[in-house]
Amino acid sequence: MAVTDEAIEKIKGMIVSGALRPGDRLPKESELAAELGLSRNSLREAVRALSLIRILDVRQGDGTYVTSLDPQLLLEALSFVVDFHRDDTVLEFLAVRRILEPAATAMAATRITEAQLDVLSSQLDALGAQPSVEELVACDLEFHRGIVQSSGNSVLCSLLDGLSGPTTRARVWRGLTQEDAVSRTLHEHRAILSALRDRDAEAARAWATVHVASVEQWLRSTL
């Protein structure tokens, strides 16, 4: 593993220094191995590892390229890792979401367009007053994704998208077991939307905090 780690670090160094740029094709395996002082096997393992985390793109019959290195692409690896979370870490994921999502919602208040606000409003209208828990949670995911995308920060959007998975089951569980969970969620969505329409960043931040914290507080009390 130490040899492969060295190979990874050397390729990383070429990318960080600018010797290899996004979209560049890597030299032939034999040439690159000689240039970096590596065995072809260790180079091959390094390329395989870096392709898994979307740093490199191996194209059969064409060669190996540096990806776009777009944050959204690179953070796909986070989603993969997050899928291995344990149930006892869900509270930690919720705590991180409580820090990031209100910030994204506040940013969206000054950037979201009227058309985007209308889409969010239509989503809530289509849900109705008494949706099933599954419908509510699906809408909740889309509602918040739409808001975070409107923040204009692709890194924040990717992070929150990756963090939403582990908390989905907790939200469904809450909807099924807490008496007023559905009505509270609908009320909080409307309050967030109203704050966004008013371009009130602090109110939007506060309501988003309440929204995530209510799930976190409920889960903490049931564990």
PDB file of C-alpha atoms in Angstrom:
ATOM      1  CA  MET A   1       0.000   0.000   0.000  1.00  0.00           C
ATOM      2  CA  ALA A   2       2.896   2.373   0.754  1.00  0.00           C
ATOM      3  CA  VAL A   3       4.076   2.133  -2.863  1.00  0.00           C
ATOM      4  CA  THR A   4       0.575   2.819  -4.179  1.00  0.00           C
ATOM      5  CA  ASP A   5       0.211   5.774  -1.789  1.00  0.00           C
ATOM      6  CA  GLU A   6       3.451   7.195  -3.149  1.00  0.00           C
ATOM      7  CA  ALA A   7       2.144   6.826  -6.689  1.00  0.00           C
ATOM      8  CA  ILE A   8      -1.107   8.564  -5.755  1.00  0.00           C
ATOM      9  CA  GLU A   9       0.808  11.442  -4.148  1.00  0.00           C
ATOM     10  CA  LYS A  10       2.996  11.889  -7.221  1.00  0.00           C
ATOM     11  CA  ILE A  11       0.017  12.033  -9.599  1.00  0.00           C
ATOM     12  CA  LYS A  12      -1.753  14.386  -7.174  1.00  0.00           C
ATOM     13  CA  GLY A  13       1.379  16.575  -7.166  1.00  0.00           C
ATOM     14  CA  MET A  14       1.286  16.828 -10.953  1.00  0.00           C
ATOM     15  CA  ILE A  15      -2.360  17.922 -10.856  1.00  0.00           C
ATOM     16  CA  VAL A  16      -1.934  20.397  -7.985  1.00  0.00           C
ATOM     17  CA  SER A  17       1.155  21.950  -9.594  1.00  0.00           C
ATOM     18  CA  GLY A  18      -0.652  22.381 -12.905  1.00  0.00           C
ATOM     19  CA  ALA A  19       1.548  19.941 -14.822  1.00  0.00           C
ATOM     20  CA  LEU A  20      -1.691  18.074 -15.464  1.00  0.00           C
ATOM     21  CA  ARG A  21      -4.819  20.192 -15.898  1.00  0.00           C
ATOM     22  CA  PRO A  22      -8.530  19.315 -15.989  1.00  0.00           C
ATOM     23  CA  GLY A  23      -9.232  17.468 -19.234  1.00  0.00           C
ATOM     24  CA  ASP A  24      -5.570  16.604 -19.891  1.00  0.00           C
ATOM     25  CA  ARG A  25      -4.672  13.135 -21.044  1.00  0.00           C
ATOM     26  CA  LEU A  26      -2.027  11.347 -18.975  1.00  0.00           C
ATOM     27  CA  PRO A  27       1.136  10.203 -20.754  1.00  0.00           C
ATOM     28  CA  LYS A  28       1.358   6.552 -21.709  1.00  0.00           C
ATOM     29  CA  GLU A  29       1.663   4.241 -18.730  1.00  0.00           C
ATOM     30  CA  SER A  30       5.280   3.253 -19.484  1.00  0.00           C
ATOM     31  CA  GLU A  31       6.344   6.881 -19.975  1.00  0.00           C
ATOM     32  CA  LEU A  32       4.589   8.178 -16.854  1.00  0.00           C
ATOM     33  CA  ALA A  33       5.945   5.325 -14.703  1.00  0.00           C
ATOM     34  CA  ALA A  34       9.489   6.105 -15.854  1.00  0.00           C
ATOM     35  CA  GLU A  35       9.001   9.861 -15.355  1.00  0.00           C
ATOM     36  CA  LEU A  36       7.734   9.398 -11.786  1.00  0.00           C
ATOM     37  CA  GLY A  37      10.136   6.591 -10.879  1.00  0.00           C
ATOM     38  CA  LEU A  38       7.316   4.122 -10.261  1.00  0.00           C
ATOM     39  CA  SER A  39       6.615   0.551 -11.240  1.00  0.00           C
ATOM     40  CA  ARG A  40       3.836   0.134 -13.762  1.00  0.00           C
ATOM     41  CA  ASN A  41       1.872  -1.950 -11.244  1.00  0.00           C
ATOM     42  CA  SER A  42       1.912   0.758  -8.560  1.00  0.00           C
ATOM     43  CA  LEU A  43       0.986   3.377 -11.163  1.00  0.00           C
ATOM     44  CA  ARG A  44      -1.895   1.200 -12.343  1.00  0.00           C
ATOM     45  CA  GLU A  45      -3.204   0.832  -8.774  1.00  0.00           C
ATOM     46  CA  ALA A  46      -2.915   4.592  -8.208  1.00  0.00           C
ATOM     47  CA  VAL A  47      -4.861   5.331 -11.398  1.00  0.00           C
ATOM     48  CA  ARG A  48      -7.552   2.852 -10.343  1.00  0.00           C
ATOM     49  CA  ALA A  49      -7.859   4.497  -6.909  1.00  0.00           C
ATOM     50  CA  LEU A  50      -7.978   8.024  -8.325  1.00  0.00           C
ATOM     51  CA  SER A  51     -10.619   7.022 -10.861  1.00  0.00           C
ATOM     52  CA  LEU A  52     -12.857   5.758  -8.043  1.00  0.00           C
ATOM     53  CA  ILE A  53     -12.878   9.211  -6.467  1.00  0.00           C
ATOM     54  CA  ARG A  54     -13.421  10.931  -9.819  1.00  0.00           C
ATOM     55  CA  ILE A  55      -9.966  12.509 -10.108  1.00  0.00           C
ATOM     56  CA  LEU A  56      -9.123  10.482 -13.182  1.00  0.00           C
ATOM     57  CA  ASP A  57     -11.304   9.106 -15.957  1.00  0.00           C
ATOM     58  CA  VAL A  58     -10.121   5.844 -17.523  1.00  0.00           C
ATOM     59  CA  ARG A  59     -11.494   5.497 -21.058  1.00  0.00           C
ATOM     60  CA  GLN A  60     -11.052   2.046 -22.548  1.00  0.00           C
ATOM     61  CA  GLY A  61      -9.129   2.200 -25.797  1.00  0.00           C
ATOM     62  CA  ASP A  62      -8.540   5.943 -25.479  1.00  0.00           C
ATOM     63  CA  GLY A  63      -6.413   6.602 -22.417  1.00  0.00           C
ATOM     64  CA  THR A  64      -6.664   8.133 -18.962  1.00  0.00           C
ATOM     65  CA  TYR A  65      -7.706  11.737 -18.476  1.00  0.00           C
ATOM     66  CA  VAL A  66      -7.903  14.187 -15.603  1.00  0.00           C
ATOM     67  CA  THR A  67     -11.592  14.862 -14.982  1.00  0.00           C
ATOM     68  CA  SER A  68     -13.092  18.344 -14.882  1.00  0.00           C
ATOM     69  CA  LEU A  69     -12.344  18.333 -11.109  1.00  0.00           C
ATOM     70  CA  ASP A  70     -15.704  20.016 -10.679  1.00  0.00           C
ATOM     71  CA  PRO A  71     -16.647  20.054  -6.956  1.00  0.00           C
ATOM     72  CA  GLN A  72     -19.965  18.358  -7.681  1.00  0.00           C
ATOM     73  CA  LEU A  73     -18.153  15.493  -9.415  1.00  0.00           C
ATOM     74  CA  LEU A  74     -15.523  15.109  -6.690  1.00  0.00           C
ATOM     75  CA  LEU A  75     -18.097  15.136  -3.911  1.00  0.00           C
ATOM     76  CA  GLU A  76     -19.830  12.100  -5.424  1.00  0.00           C
ATOM     77  CA  ALA A  77     -17.209  10.147  -3.480  1.00  0.00           C
ATOM     78  CA  LEU A  78     -18.646  11.626  -0.275  1.00  0.00           C
ATOM     79  CA  SER A  79     -22.079  10.254  -1.132  1.00  0.00           C
ATOM     80  CA  PHE A  80     -20.534   6.822  -1.607  1.00  0.00           C
ATOM     81  CA  VAL A  81     -18.856   6.940   1.811  1.00  0.00           C
ATOM     82  CA  VAL A  82     -21.967   8.344   3.504  1.00  0.00           C
ATOM     83  CA  ASP A  83     -23.953   5.313   2.334  1.00  0.00           C
ATOM     84  CA  PHE A  84     -21.947   3.246   4.835  1.00  0.00           C
ATOM     85  CA  HIS A  85     -23.128   5.254   7.843  1.00  0.00           C
ATOM     86  CA  ARG A  86     -24.319   3.449  10.964  1.00  0.00           C
ATOM     87  CA  ASP A  87     -27.679   4.204  12.541  1.00  0.00           C
ATOM     88  CA  ASP A  88     -25.985   5.637  15.620  1.00  0.00           C
ATOM     89  CA  THR A  89     -24.345   8.385  13.522  1.00  0.00           C
ATOM     90  CA  VAL A  90     -27.587   9.796  12.102  1.00  0.00           C
ATOM     91  CA  LEU A  91     -27.690  12.461  14.830  1.00  0.00           C
ATOM     92  CA  GLU A  92     -24.242  13.589  13.764  1.00  0.00           C
ATOM     93  CA  PHE A  93     -25.368  13.903  10.149  1.00  0.00           C
ATOM     94  CA  LEU A  94     -28.394  15.921  11.306  1.00  0.00           C
ATOM     95  CA  ALA A  95     -26.118  18.193  13.353  1.00  0.00           C
ATOM     96  CA  VAL A  96     -23.982  18.894  10.280  1.00  0.00           C
ATOM     97  CA  ARG A  97     -27.103  19.512   8.212  1.00  0.00           C
ATOM     98  CA  ARG A  98     -28.351  21.937  10.903  1.00  0.00           C
ATOM     99  CA  ILE A  99     -25.139  23.944  10.482  1.00  0.00           C
ATOM    100  CA  LEU A 100     -25.009  23.968   6.674  1.00  0.00           C
ATOM    101  CA  GLU A 101     -28.624  24.077   5.494  1.00  0.00           C
ATOM    102  CA  PRO A 102     -29.656  27.302   7.286  1.00  0.00           C
ATOM    103  CA  ALA A 103     -26.573  29.005   5.833  1.00  0.00           C
ATOM    104  CA  ALA A 104     -27.505  27.827   2.332  1.00  0.00           C
ATOM    105  CA  THR A 105     -31.120  28.942   2.853  1.00  0.00           C
ATOM    106  CA  ALA A 106     -29.986  32.399   3.958  1.00  0.00           C
ATOM    107  CA  MET A 107     -27.779  32.676   0.855  1.00  0.00           C
ATOM    108  CA  ALA A 108     -30.694  31.628  -1.336  1.00  0.00           C
ATOM    109  CA  ALA A 109     -32.874  34.447   0.054  1.00  0.00           C
ATOM    110  CA  THR A 110     -30.896  37.034  -1.905  1.00  0.00           C
ATOM    111  CA  ARG A 111     -30.347  34.958  -5.035  1.00  0.00           C
ATOM    112  CA  ILE A 112     -33.445  32.860  -5.679  1.00  0.00           C
ATOM    113  CA  THR A 113     -35.557  33.995  -8.634  1.00  0.00           C
ATOM    114  CA  GLU A 114     -39.313  34.512  -8.687  1.00  0.00           C
ATOM    115  CA  ALA A 115     -39.602  31.594 -11.106  1.00  0.00           C
ATOM    116  CA  GLN A 116     -37.738  29.337  -8.679  1.00  0.00           C
ATOM    117  CA  LEU A 117     -39.959  30.514  -5.829  1.00  0.00           C
ATOM    118  CA  ASP A 118     -43.024  29.693  -7.921  1.00  0.00           C
ATOM    119  CA  VAL A 119     -41.701  26.159  -8.520  1.00  0.00           C
ATOM    120  CA  LEU A 120     -41.254  25.642  -4.766  1.00  0.00           C
ATOM    121  CA  SER A 121     -44.730  27.000  -4.112  1.00  0.00           C
ATOM    122  CA  SER A 122     -46.219  24.677  -6.736  1.00  0.00           C
ATOM    123  CA  GLN A 123     -44.499  21.699  -5.119  1.00  0.00           C
ATOM    124  CA  LEU A 124     -46.101  22.522  -1.776  1.00  0.00           C
ATOM    125  CA  ASP A 125     -49.511  23.145  -3.364  1.00  0.00           C
ATOM    126  CA  ALA A 126     -49.390  19.821  -5.204  1.00  0.00           C
ATOM    127  CA  LEU A 127     -48.634  18.037  -1.945  1.00  0.00           C
ATOM    128  CA  GLY A 128     -51.920  19.128  -0.402  1.00  0.00           C
ATOM    129  CA  ALA A 129     -52.843  19.340   3.273  1.00  0.00           C
ATOM    130  CA  GLN A 130     -52.710  15.636   4.122  1.00  0.00           C
ATOM    131  CA  PRO A 131     -49.961  13.916   2.150  1.00  0.00           C
ATOM    132  CA  SER A 132     -48.655  10.464   2.981  1.00  0.00           C
ATOM    133  CA  VAL A 133     -45.395  10.367   4.923  1.00  0.00           C
ATOM    134  CA  GLU A 134     -43.566   9.025   1.875  1.00  0.00           C
ATOM    135  CA  GLU A 135     -44.918  11.853  -0.315  1.00  0.00           C
ATOM    136  CA  LEU A 136     -43.982  14.418   2.317  1.00  0.00           C
ATOM    137  CA  VAL A 137     -40.401  13.165   2.680  1.00  0.00           C
ATOM    138  CA  ALA A 138     -39.923  13.012  -1.113  1.00  0.00           C
ATOM    139  CA  CYS A 139     -41.212  16.582  -1.398  1.00  0.00           C
ATOM    140  CA  ASP A 140     -39.018  17.636   1.547  1.00  0.00           C
ATOM    141  CA  LEU A 141     -35.912  16.406  -0.257  1.00  0.00           C
ATOM    142  CA  GLU A 142     -36.851  18.208  -3.499  1.00  0.00           C
ATOM    143  CA  PHE A 143     -37.908  21.380  -1.667  1.00  0.00           C
ATOM    144  CA  HIS A 144     -34.605  21.747   0.146  1.00  0.00           C
ATOM    145  CA  ARG A 145     -32.558  20.694  -2.875  1.00  0.00           C
ATOM    146  CA  GLY A 146     -34.225  23.451  -4.883  1.00  0.00           C
ATOM    147  CA  ILE A 147     -33.442  26.035  -2.214  1.00  0.00           C
ATOM    148  CA  VAL A 148     -29.817  24.974  -1.799  1.00  0.00           C
ATOM    149  CA  GLN A 149     -29.286  24.993  -5.574  1.00  0.00           C
ATOM    150  CA  SER A 150     -30.553  28.567  -5.552  1.00  0.00           C
ATOM    151  CA  SER A 151     -27.791  29.536  -3.122  1.00  0.00           C
ATOM    152  CA  GLY A 152     -25.400  29.526  -6.068  1.00  0.00           C
ATOM    153  CA  ASN A 153     -22.788  27.472  -4.217  1.00  0.00           C
ATOM    154  CA  SER A 154     -22.234  24.146  -5.967  1.00  0.00           C
ATOM    155  CA  VAL A 155     -19.965  22.797  -3.206  1.00  0.00           C
ATOM    156  CA  LEU A 156     -22.571  23.464  -0.528  1.00  0.00           C
ATOM    157  CA  CYS A 157     -25.240  21.920  -2.744  1.00  0.00           C
ATOM    158  CA  SER A 158     -23.216  18.751  -3.269  1.00  0.00           C
ATOM    159  CA  LEU A 159     -22.363  18.437   0.418  1.00  0.00           C
ATOM    160  CA  LEU A 160     -25.977  18.733   1.508  1.00  0.00           C
ATOM    161  CA  ASP A 161     -27.156  16.392  -1.234  1.00  0.00           C
ATOM    162  CA  GLY A 162     -24.704  13.798   0.040  1.00  0.00           C
ATOM    163  CA  LEU A 163     -25.787  14.295   3.642  1.00  0.00           C
ATOM    164  CA  SER A 164     -29.514  13.990   2.970  1.00  0.00           C
ATOM    165  CA  GLY A 165     -29.491  10.204   2.488  1.00  0.00           C
ATOM    166  CA  PRO A 166     -28.706   9.135   6.076  1.00  0.00           C
ATOM    167  CA  THR A 167     -31.445  11.375   7.494  1.00  0.00           C
ATOM    168  CA  THR A 168     -34.220  10.222   5.138  1.00  0.00           C
ATOM    169  CA  ARG A 169     -35.151   7.159   7.174  1.00  0.00           C
ATOM    170  CA  ALA A 170     -35.264   9.248  10.373  1.00  0.00           C
ATOM    171  CA  ARG A 171     -37.662  11.681   8.692  1.00  0.00           C
ATOM    172  CA  VAL A 172     -39.947   8.861   7.557  1.00  0.00           C
ATOM    173  CA  TRP A 173     -39.851   7.309  11.015  1.00  0.00           C
ATOM    174  CA  ARG A 174     -40.755  10.626  12.608  1.00  0.00           C
ATOM    175  CA  GLY A 175     -43.647  11.134  10.185  1.00  0.00           C
ATOM    176  CA  LEU A 176     -45.073   7.740  11.052  1.00  0.00           C
ATOM    177  CA  THR A 177     -44.724   8.008  14.829  1.00  0.00           C
ATOM    178  CA  GLN A 178     -45.006  11.675  15.815  1.00  0.00           C
ATOM    179  CA  GLU A 179     -48.592  12.871  15.830  1.00  0.00           C
ATOM    180  CA  ASP A 180     -48.145  16.380  14.402  1.00  0.00           C
ATOM    181  CA  ALA A 181     -45.009  15.765  12.341  1.00  0.00           C
ATOM    182  CA  VAL A 182     -46.723  16.164   8.949  1.00  0.00           C
ATOM    183  CA  SER A 183     -48.554  19.399   9.817  1.00  0.00           C
ATOM    184  CA  ARG A 184     -45.440  20.857  11.466  1.00  0.00           C
ATOM    185  CA  THR A 185     -43.311  20.070   8.434  1.00  0.00           C
ATOM    186  CA  LEU A 186     -45.829  21.679   6.076  1.00  0.00           C
ATOM    187  CA  HIS A 187     -46.006  24.759   8.311  1.00  0.00           C
ATOM    188  CA  GLU A 188     -42.214  25.062   8.430  1.00  0.00           C
ATOM    189  CA  HIS A 189     -41.948  24.703   4.641  1.00  0.00           C
ATOM    190  CA  ARG A 190     -44.459  27.526   4.164  1.00  0.00           C
ATOM    191  CA  ALA A 191     -42.584  29.699   6.675  1.00  0.00           C
ATOM    192  CA  ILE A 192     -39.276  29.128   4.873  1.00  0.00           C
ATOM    193  CA  LEU A 193     -40.889  29.920   1.522  1.00  0.00           C
ATOM    194  CA  SER A 194     -42.472  33.086   2.920  1.00  0.00           C
ATOM    195  CA  ALA A 195     -39.114  34.277   4.263  1.00  0.00           C
ATOM    196  CA  LEU A 196     -37.513  33.618   0.882  1.00  0.00           C
ATOM    197  CA  ARG A 197     -40.247  35.606  -0.888  1.00  0.00           C
ATOM    198  CA  ASP A 198     -39.628  38.473   1.527  1.00  0.00           C
ATOM    199  CA  ARG A 199     -35.883  38.250   0.773  1.00  0.00           C
ATOM    200  CA  ASP A 200     -35.382  38.015   4.534  1.00  0.00           C
ATOM    201  CA  ALA A 201     -32.170  36.033   4.887  1.00  0.00           C
ATOM    202  CA  GLU A 202     -32.195  35.912   8.689  1.00  0.00           C
ATOM    203  CA  ALA A 203     -35.809  34.740   8.890  1.00  0.00           C
ATOM    204  CA  ALA A 204     -35.056  32.096   6.250  1.00  0.00           C
ATOM    205  CA  ARG A 205     -32.010  30.987   8.241  1.00  0.00           C
ATOM    206  CA  ALA A 206     -34.035  30.824  11.477  1.00  0.00           C
ATOM    207  CA  TRP A 207     -36.875  28.782   9.992  1.00  0.00           C
ATOM    208  CA  ALA A 208     -34.453  26.377   8.305  1.00  0.00           C
ATOM    209  CA  THR A 209     -32.716  25.904  11.660  1.00  0.00           C
ATOM    210  CA  VAL A 210     -36.030  25.194  13.380  1.00  0.00           C
ATOM    211  CA  HIS A 211     -36.962  22.769  10.615  1.00  0.00           C
ATOM    212  CA  VAL A 212     -33.814  20.631  10.848  1.00  0.00           C
ATOM    213  CA  ALA A 213     -33.533  20.951  14.628  1.00  0.00           C
ATOM    214  CA  SER A 214     -37.073  19.636  15.133  1.00  0.00           C
ATOM    215  CA  VAL A 215     -36.129  16.341  13.469  1.00  0.00           C
ATOM    216  CA  GLU A 216     -32.886  16.216  15.427  1.00  0.00           C
ATOM    217  CA  GLN A 217     -34.644  16.944  18.725  1.00  0.00           C
ATOM    218  CA  TRP A 218     -37.293  14.293  18.083  1.00  0.00           C
ATOM    219  CA  LEU A 219     -34.703  11.656  17.168  1.00  0.00           C
ATOM    220  CA  ARG A 220     -32.595  12.441  20.219  1.00  0.00           C
ATOM    221  CA  SER A 221     -35.629  11.972  22.467  1.00  0.00           C
ATOM    222  CA  THR A 222     -36.452   8.572  20.963  1.00  0.00           C
ATOM    223  CA  LEU A 223     -33.000   7.010  21.100  1.00  0.00           C
TER     224      LEU A 223
END
